Tab-separated table of C-alpha atoms in Angstrom:
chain	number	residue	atom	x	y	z
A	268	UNK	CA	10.869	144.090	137.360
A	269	UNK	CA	9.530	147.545	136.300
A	270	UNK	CA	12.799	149.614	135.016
A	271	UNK	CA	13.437	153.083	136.947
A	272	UNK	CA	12.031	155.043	134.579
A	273	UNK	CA	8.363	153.002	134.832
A	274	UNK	CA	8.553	154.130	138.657
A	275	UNK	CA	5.975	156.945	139.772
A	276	UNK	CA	7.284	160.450	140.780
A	277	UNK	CA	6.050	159.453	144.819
A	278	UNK	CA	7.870	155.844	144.099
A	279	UNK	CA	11.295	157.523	142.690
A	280	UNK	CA	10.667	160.127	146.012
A	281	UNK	CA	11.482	157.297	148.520
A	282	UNK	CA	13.750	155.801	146.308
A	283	UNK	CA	15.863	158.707	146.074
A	284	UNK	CA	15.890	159.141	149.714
A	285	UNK	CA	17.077	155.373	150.352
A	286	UNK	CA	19.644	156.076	147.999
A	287	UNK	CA	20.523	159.373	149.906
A	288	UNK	CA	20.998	157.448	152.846
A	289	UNK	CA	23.032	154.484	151.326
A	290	UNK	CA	25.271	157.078	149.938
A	291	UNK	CA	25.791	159.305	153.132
A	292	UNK	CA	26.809	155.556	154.885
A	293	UNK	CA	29.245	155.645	152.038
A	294	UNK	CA	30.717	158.973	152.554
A	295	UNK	CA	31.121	158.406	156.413
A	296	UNK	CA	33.496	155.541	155.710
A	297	UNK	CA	35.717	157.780	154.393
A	298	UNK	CA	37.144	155.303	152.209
A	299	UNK	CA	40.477	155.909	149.816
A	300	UNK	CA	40.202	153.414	147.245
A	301	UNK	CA	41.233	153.735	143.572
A	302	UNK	CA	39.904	152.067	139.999
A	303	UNK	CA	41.337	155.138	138.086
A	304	UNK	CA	44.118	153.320	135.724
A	305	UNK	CA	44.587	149.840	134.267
A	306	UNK	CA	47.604	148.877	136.591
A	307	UNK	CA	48.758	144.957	137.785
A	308	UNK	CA	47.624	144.433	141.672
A	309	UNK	CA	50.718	143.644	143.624
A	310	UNK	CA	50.600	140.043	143.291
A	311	UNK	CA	50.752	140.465	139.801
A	312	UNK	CA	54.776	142.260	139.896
A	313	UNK	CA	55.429	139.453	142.712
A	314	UNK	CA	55.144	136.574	139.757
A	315	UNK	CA	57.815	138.171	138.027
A	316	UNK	CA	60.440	139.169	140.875
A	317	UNK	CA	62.668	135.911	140.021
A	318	UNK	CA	63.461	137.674	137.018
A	319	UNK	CA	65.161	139.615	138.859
A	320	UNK	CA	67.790	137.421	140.069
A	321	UNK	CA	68.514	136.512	136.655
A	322	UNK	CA	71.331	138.594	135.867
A	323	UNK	CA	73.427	138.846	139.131
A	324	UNK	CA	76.909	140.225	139.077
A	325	UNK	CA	78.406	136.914	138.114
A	326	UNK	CA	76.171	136.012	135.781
A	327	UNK	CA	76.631	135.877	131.612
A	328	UNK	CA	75.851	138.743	130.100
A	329	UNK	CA	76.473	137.720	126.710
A	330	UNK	CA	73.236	136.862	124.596
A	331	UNK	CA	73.410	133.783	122.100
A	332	UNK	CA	74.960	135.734	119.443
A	333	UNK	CA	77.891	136.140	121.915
A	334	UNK	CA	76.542	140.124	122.312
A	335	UNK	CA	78.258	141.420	125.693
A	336	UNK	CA	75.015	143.029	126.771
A	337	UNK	CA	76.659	145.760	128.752
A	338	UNK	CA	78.072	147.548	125.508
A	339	UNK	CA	77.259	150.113	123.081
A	340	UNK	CA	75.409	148.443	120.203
A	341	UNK	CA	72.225	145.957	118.538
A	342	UNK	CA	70.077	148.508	117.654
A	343	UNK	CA	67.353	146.835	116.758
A	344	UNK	CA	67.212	144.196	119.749
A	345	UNK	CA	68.676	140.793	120.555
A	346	UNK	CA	68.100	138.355	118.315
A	347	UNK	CA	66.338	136.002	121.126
A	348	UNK	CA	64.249	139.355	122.460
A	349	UNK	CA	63.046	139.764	118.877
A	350	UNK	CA	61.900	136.030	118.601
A	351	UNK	CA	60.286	136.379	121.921
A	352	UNK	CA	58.006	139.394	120.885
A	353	UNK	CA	57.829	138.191	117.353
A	354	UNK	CA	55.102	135.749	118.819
A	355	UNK	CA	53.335	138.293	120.352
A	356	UNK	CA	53.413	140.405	117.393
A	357	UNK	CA	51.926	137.410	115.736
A	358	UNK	CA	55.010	138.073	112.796
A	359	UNK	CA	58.569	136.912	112.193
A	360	UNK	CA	61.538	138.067	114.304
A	361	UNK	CA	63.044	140.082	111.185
A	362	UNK	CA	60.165	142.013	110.440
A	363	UNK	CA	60.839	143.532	114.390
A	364	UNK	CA	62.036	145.776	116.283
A	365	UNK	CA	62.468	145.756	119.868
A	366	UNK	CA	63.024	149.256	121.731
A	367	UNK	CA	62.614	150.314	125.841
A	368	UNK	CA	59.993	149.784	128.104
A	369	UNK	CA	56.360	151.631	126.837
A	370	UNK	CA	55.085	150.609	123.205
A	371	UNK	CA	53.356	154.464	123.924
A	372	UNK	CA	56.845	155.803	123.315
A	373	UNK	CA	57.012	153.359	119.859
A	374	UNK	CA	53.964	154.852	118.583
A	375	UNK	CA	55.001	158.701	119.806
A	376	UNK	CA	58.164	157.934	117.713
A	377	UNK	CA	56.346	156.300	114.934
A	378	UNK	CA	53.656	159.348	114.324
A	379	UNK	CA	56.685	161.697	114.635
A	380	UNK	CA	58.577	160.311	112.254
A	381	UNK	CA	55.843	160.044	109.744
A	382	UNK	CA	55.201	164.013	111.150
A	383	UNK	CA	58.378	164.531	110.534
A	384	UNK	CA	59.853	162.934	107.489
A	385	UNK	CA	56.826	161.185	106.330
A	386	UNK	CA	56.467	157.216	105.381
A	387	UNK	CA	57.877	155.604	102.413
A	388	UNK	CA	58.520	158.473	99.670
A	389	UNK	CA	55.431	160.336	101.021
A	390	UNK	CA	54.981	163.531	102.068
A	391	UNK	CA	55.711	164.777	105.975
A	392	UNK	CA	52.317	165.274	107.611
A	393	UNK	CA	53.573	168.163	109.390
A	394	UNK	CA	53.709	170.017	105.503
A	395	UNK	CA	50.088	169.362	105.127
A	396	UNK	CA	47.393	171.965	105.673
A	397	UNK	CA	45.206	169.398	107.698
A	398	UNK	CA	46.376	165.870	109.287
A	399	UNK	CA	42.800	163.670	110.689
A	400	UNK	CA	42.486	160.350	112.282
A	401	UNK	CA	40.096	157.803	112.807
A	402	UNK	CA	39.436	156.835	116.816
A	403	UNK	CA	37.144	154.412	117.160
A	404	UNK	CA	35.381	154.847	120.238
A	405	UNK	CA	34.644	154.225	123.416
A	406	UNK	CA	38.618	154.027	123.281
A	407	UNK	CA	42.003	154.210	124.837
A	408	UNK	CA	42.632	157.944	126.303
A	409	UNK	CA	46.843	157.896	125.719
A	410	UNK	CA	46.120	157.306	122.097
A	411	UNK	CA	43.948	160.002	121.577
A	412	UNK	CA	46.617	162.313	123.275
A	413	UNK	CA	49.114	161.317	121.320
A	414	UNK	CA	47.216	162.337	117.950
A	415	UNK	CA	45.966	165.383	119.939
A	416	UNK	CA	49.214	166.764	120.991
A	417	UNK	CA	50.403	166.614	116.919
A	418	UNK	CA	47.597	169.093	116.273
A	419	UNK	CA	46.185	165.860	114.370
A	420	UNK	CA	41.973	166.520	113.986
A	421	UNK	CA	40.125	163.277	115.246
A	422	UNK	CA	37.258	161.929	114.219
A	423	UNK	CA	35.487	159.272	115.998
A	424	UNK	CA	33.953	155.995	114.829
A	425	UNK	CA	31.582	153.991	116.965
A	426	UNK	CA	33.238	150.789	118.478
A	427	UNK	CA	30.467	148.029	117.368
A	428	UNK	CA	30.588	144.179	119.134
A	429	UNK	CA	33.190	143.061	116.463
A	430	UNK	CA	35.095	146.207	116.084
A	431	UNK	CA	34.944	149.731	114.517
A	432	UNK	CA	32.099	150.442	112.320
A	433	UNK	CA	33.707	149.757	109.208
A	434	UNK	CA	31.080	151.449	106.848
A	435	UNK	CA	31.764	154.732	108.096
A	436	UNK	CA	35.510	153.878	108.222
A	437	UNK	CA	35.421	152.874	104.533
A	438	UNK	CA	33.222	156.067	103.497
A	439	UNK	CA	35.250	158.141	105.351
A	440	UNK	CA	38.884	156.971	104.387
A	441	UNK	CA	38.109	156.326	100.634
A	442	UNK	CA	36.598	160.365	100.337
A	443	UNK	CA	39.569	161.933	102.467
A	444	UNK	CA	42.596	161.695	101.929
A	445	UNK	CA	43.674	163.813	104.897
A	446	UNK	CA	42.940	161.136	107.211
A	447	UNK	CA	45.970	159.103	107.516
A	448	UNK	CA	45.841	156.634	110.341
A	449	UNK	CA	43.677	154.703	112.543
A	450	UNK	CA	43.680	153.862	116.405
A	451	UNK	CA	43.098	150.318	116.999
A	452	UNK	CA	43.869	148.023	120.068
A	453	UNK	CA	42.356	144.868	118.794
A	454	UNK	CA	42.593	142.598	121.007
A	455	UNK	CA	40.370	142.789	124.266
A	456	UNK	CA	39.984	146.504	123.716
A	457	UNK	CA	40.541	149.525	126.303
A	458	UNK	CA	38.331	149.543	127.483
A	459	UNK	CA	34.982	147.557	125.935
A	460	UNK	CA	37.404	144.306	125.505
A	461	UNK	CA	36.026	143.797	122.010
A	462	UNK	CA	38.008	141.064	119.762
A	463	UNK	CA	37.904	142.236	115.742
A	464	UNK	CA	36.440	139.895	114.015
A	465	UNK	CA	38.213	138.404	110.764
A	466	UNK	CA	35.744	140.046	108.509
A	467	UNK	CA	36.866	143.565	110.363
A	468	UNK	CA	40.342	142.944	110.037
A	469	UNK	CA	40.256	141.528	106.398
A	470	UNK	CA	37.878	144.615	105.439
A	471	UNK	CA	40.936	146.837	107.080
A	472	UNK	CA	43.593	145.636	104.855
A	473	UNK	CA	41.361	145.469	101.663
A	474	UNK	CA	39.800	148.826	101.643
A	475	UNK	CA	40.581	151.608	99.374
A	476	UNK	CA	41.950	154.733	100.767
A	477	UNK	CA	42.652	158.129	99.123
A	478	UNK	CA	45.871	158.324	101.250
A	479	UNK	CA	48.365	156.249	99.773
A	480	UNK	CA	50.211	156.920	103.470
A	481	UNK	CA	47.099	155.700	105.441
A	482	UNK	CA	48.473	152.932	108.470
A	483	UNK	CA	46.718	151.200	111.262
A	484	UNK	CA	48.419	151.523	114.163
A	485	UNK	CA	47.722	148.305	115.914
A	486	UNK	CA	48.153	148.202	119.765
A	487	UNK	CA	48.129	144.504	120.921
A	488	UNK	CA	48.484	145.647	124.322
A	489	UNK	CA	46.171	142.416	125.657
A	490	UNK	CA	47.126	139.623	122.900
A	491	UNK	CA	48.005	137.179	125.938
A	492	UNK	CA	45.912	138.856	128.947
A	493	UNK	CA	43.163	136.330	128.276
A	494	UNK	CA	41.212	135.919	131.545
A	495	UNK	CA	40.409	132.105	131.065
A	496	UNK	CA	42.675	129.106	130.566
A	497	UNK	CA	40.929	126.807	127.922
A	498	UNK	CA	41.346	128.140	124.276
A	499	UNK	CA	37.728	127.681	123.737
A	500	UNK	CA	37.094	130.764	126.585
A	501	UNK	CA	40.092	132.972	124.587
A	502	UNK	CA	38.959	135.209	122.026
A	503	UNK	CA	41.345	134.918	118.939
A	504	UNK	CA	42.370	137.572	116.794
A	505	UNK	CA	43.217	137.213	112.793
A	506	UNK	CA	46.737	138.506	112.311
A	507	UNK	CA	46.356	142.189	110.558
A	508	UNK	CA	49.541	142.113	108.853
A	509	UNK	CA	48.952	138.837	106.882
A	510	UNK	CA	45.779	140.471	106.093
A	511	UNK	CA	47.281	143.317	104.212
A	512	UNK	CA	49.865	140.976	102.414
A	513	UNK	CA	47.085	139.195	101.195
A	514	UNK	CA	45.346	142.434	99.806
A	515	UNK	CA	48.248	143.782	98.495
A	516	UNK	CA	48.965	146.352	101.198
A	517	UNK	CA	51.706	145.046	102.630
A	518	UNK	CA	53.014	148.547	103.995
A	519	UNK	CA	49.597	149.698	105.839
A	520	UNK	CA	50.185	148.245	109.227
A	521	UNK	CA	52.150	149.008	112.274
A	522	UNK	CA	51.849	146.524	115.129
A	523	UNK	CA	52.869	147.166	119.016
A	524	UNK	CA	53.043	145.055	121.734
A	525	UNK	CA	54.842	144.887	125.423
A	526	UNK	CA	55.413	143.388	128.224
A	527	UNK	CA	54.182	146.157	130.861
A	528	UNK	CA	51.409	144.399	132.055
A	529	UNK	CA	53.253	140.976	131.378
A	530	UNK	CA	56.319	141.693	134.176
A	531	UNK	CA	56.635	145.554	135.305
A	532	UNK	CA	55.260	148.450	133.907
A	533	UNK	CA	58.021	150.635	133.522
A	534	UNK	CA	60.662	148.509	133.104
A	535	UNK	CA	59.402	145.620	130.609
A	536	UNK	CA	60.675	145.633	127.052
A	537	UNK	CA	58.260	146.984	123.773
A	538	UNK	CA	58.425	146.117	119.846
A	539	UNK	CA	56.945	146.908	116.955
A	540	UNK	CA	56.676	144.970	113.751
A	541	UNK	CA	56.211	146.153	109.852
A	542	UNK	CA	56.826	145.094	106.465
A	543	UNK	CA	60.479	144.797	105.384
A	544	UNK	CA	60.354	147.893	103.699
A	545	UNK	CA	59.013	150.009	106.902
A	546	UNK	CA	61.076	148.303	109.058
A	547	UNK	CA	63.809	149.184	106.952
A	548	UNK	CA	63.083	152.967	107.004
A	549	UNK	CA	62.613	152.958	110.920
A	550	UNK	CA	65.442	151.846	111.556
A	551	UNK	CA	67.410	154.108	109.138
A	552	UNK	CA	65.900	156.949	111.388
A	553	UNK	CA	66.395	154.946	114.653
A	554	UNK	CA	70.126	155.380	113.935
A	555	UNK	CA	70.359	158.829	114.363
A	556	UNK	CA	68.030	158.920	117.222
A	557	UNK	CA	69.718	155.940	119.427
A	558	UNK	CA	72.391	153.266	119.393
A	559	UNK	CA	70.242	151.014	121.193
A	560	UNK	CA	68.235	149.690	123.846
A	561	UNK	CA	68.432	148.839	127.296
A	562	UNK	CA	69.793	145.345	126.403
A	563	UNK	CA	70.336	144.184	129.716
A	564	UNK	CA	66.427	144.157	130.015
A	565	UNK	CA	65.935	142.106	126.779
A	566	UNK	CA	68.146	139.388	128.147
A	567	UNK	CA	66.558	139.381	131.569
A	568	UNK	CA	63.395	138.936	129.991
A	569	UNK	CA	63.925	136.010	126.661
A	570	UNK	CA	66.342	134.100	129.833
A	571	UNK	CA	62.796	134.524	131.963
A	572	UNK	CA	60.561	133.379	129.362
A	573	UNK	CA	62.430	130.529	127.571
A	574	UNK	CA	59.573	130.194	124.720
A	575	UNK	CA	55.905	130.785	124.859
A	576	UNK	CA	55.191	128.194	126.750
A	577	UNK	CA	56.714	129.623	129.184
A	578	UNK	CA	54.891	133.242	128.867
A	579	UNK	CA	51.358	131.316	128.511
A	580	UNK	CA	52.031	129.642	131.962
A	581	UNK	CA	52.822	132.823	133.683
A	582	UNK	CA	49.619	134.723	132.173
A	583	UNK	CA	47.734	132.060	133.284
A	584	UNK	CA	49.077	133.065	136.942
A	585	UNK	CA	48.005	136.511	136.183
A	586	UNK	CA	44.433	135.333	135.235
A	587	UNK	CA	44.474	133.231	138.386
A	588	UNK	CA	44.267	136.631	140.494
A	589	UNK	CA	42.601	138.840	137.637
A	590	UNK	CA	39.746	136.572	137.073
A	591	UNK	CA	38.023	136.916	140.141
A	592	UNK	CA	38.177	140.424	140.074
A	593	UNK	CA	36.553	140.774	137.016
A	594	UNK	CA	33.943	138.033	137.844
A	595	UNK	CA	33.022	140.354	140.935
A	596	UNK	CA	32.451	143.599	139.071
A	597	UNK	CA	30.014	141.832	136.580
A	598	UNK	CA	28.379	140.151	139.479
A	599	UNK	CA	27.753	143.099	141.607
A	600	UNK	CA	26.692	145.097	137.895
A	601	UNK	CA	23.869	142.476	137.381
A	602	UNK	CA	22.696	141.987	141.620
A	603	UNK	CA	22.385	145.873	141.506
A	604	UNK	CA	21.697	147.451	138.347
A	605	UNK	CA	20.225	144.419	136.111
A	606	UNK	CA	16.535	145.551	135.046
A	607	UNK	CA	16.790	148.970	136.369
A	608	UNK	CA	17.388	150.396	133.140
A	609	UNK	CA	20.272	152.259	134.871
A	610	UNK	CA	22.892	150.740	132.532
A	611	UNK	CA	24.632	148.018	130.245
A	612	UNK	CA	28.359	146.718	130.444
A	613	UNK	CA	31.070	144.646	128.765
A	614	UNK	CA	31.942	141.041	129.770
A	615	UNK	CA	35.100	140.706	128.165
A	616	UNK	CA	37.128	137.274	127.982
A	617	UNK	CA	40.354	139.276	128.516
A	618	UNK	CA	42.224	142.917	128.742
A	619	UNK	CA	41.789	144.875	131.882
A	620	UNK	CA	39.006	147.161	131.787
A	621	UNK	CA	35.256	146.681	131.742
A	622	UNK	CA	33.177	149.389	129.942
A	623	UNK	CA	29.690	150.750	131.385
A	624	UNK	CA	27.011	152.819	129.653
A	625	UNK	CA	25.338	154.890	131.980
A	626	UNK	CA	21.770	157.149	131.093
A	627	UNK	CA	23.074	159.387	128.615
A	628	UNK	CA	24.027	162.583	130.769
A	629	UNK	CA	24.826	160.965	134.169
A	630	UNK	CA	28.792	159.439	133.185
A	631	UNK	CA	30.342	162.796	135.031
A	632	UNK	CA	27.873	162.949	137.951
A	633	UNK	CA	28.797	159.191	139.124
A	634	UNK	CA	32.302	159.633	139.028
A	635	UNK	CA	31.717	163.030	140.380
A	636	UNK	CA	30.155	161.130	143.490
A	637	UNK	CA	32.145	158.178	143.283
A	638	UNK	CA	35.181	160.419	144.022
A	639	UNK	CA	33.384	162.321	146.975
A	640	UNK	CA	32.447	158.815	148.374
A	641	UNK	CA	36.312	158.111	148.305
A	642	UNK	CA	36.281	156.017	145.193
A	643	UNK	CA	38.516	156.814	142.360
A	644	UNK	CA	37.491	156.448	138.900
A	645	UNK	CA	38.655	156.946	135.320
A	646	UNK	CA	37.792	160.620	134.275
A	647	UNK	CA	33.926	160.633	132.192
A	648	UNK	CA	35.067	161.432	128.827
A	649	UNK	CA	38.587	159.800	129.110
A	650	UNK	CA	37.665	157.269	126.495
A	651	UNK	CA	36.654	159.852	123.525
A	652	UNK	CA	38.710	162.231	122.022
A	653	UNK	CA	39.696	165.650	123.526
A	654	UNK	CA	37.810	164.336	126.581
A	655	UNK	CA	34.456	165.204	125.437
A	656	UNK	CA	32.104	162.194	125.107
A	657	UNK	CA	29.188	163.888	123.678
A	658	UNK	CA	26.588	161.406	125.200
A	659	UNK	CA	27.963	161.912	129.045
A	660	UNK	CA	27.902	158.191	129.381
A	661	UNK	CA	30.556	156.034	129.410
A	662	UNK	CA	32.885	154.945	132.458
A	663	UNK	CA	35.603	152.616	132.146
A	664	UNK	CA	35.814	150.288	135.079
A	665	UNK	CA	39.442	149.331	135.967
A	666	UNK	CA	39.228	146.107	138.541
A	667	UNK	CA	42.816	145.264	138.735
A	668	UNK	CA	44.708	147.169	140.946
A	669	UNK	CA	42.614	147.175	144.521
A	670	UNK	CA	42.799	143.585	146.258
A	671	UNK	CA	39.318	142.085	146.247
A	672	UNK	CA	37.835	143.295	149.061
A	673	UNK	CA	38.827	146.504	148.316
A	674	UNK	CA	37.128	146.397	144.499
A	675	UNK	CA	33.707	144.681	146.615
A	676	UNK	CA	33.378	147.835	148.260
A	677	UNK	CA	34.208	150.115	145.235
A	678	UNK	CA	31.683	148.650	143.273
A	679	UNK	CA	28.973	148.688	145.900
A	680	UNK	CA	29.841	152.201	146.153
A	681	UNK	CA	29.884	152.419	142.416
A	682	UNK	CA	26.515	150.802	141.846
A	683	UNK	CA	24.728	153.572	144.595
A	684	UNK	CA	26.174	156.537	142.541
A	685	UNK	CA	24.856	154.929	139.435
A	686	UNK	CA	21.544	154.781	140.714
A	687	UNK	CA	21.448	157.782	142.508
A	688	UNK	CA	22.428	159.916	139.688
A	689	UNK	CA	19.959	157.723	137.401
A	690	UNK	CA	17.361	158.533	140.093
A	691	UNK	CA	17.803	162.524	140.231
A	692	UNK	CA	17.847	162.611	136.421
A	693	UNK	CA	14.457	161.084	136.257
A	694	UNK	CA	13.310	163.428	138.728
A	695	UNK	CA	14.041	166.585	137.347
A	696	UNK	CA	12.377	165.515	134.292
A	697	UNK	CA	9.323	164.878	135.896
């Protein structure tokens, strides 16, 4: 099949008017349909309304440590909570901390601090003349406006099939050391779904950086959203903490995790785990800044999920309805767009977004016409720093949210505007 770009100037012509057409049935529809944010569908927040029974009025609200969870105190979460995210953290229950219901906020907080009072003996960032950071992208838009809104300068890195491109990330932390930090969500990443490899991660705790203060932030915001049941269809993902112990940067890493997309967004619970030593100082600053957390909500949640058993079953319900949705975006992708040169995608095994590469200098007219056809999308740009993605061609693709039949129709709409705005960029360069 000859790609668009092969096609004569009379061929594209009556292609372009076909695709007119197509598009103005579209429009007519007036269809309201959304793929603009990575939220659960519906069925999704029903698996989890039995935890909402858990704690009625009568119920025992004292944790295992015989903690009445209605009172002042345990700042650093219930014993039992901390277990239960320790094994998504990958780490060990003392090394964590469990906090409210947004790892965001944890990583706010955690920046701020090191703004603020800096990390471990160093300096605070805010006292230095200039503050960067490494994003590797196509990447996760809420990270990048956390570092913006510090004033922090960010500097991208290209997101490669196994993770960031880690000879520019060594070159460029080993000659700077204003660059302190490092986006990563490592698991299934927002939004290409791309799994670090060992040899990534390893390479991230070995290298040599001129900032003694450098840390990865490390958002496991997917590390049980795999899409597929058997472990041989799950990517797997080499812890980065034991990594750094075994370099002999035991301090470098932060790690984040939640259950937002596990129960409710909005009202799961969030952790972070460190080293002893960071641990230790967040917590020192925690105490002036809270007393604790909404423990009520930690022992909802550990009397919910008794062990990970437990939380692997009910992911597997939320692949169950995620799955197909997912499947259906990649099939209509390839029935519409394979060998028209009009694009390339993800296929990720897990996470909740799919990432498409459109011709460089068409991302903003699709969405542009996607949203005047009635479908919703994520913002061209959204997934580089300060919204500017300097090729014009990445979309992320967010599947979860409409019911199935709803998403159908999005993406037929989606593949149209794809094609049309490939179509009139080929013919104004003719």
């Amino acid at each position: 099949m000859s790609t668009y770009a092969d096609l004569s100037a009379a061929e594209l012509e009556t292609l372009h008017a076909q695709l007119e057409e197509e598009y103005a049935g579209y429009k007519a529809k007036e269809l309201k349909l959304n793929m603009a944010r990575g939220k659960p569908a519906a069925a999704q927040l029903d698996l989890s309304m039995p935890m909402l029974d858990i704690l009625a009025s009568d119920a025992d609200y004292r944790s295992e440590d015989g903690t009445d969870c209605r009172n002042y105190g345990v700042l650093d979460g219930l014993p039992e909570a901390k277990a239960l995210m320790a094994s998504m953290l990958d780490d060990e229950a003392d090394n964590v901390i469990v906090f409210g219901n947004a790892s965001l906020s944890i990583m706010y907080d955690t920046v701020a601090r090191c703004w603020t009072f800096g990390t471990l003996g160093s300096k605070p960032w805010c006292t230095l003349d200039t503050v960067k950071w490494l994003c590797p992208t196509p990447g996760y838009d809420r990270h990048f406006g956390v570092t913006e809104a510090f004033g922090i300068e960010m500097i991208t890195v290209p997101m490669l099939a196994d993770g960031p491109d880690m000879d520019e990330v060594e070159r460029l932390v080993a000659e700077d050391e204003s660059i302190k930090g490092i986006w990563c969500v490592p698991k299934y990443s927002n939004p290409g779904g791309v799994t670090y490899s060992d040899e990534v991660v390893e390479r991230l705790a070995n290298m040599e950086c001129a900032a003694e203060d450098f840390r990865i932030f490390w958002d496991n915001a997917y590390c049980v959203h795999h899409l597929y049941d058997d472990a041989s269809e799950q990517d797997h993902l080499k812890d980065i903490g034991d990594a750094c112990i075994e370099a002999g940067n035991p301090d470098r890493y932060f790690k984040f995790a939640s259950t937002s997309k596990v129960t409710f967004p909005g009202a799961g619970i969030s952790a972070m785990a460190a080293s002893p030593e960071n641990i230790a100082e967040i917590k020192k600053r925690m105490g002036v800044q809270t007393i604790g957390y909404d423990k009520l909500n930690q022992l909802r949640h550990v009397r919910f999920f008794q062990d990970e058993d437990d939380l692997a079953a009910h992911m597997a319900k939320h692949a169950a309805i995620v799955r197909p949705k997912f499947e259906l975006v990649c099939e209509k992708l390839g029935a519409g767009l394979e060998g028209t040169g009009c694009g390339a995608w993800s296929n990720p095994r897990g996470g909740y977004f799919i990432s498409f590469d459109a011709p460089e200098g068409t991302a903003k007219r699709i969405v542009g016409l996607a949203k005047e056809a009635g479908v919703v999308m994520t913002g061209a740009g959204a997934t580089y720093p300060y919204k500017n993605d300097p090729a014009d061609s990445n979309i992320r693709i967010a599947p979860t949210l409409p019911p199935l039949e709803e998403l159908e129709e999005a993406m037929d709409v989606f593949v149209c505007c794809v094609k049309l705005a490939a179509v009139e960029q080929l013919l104004e360069a003719r």
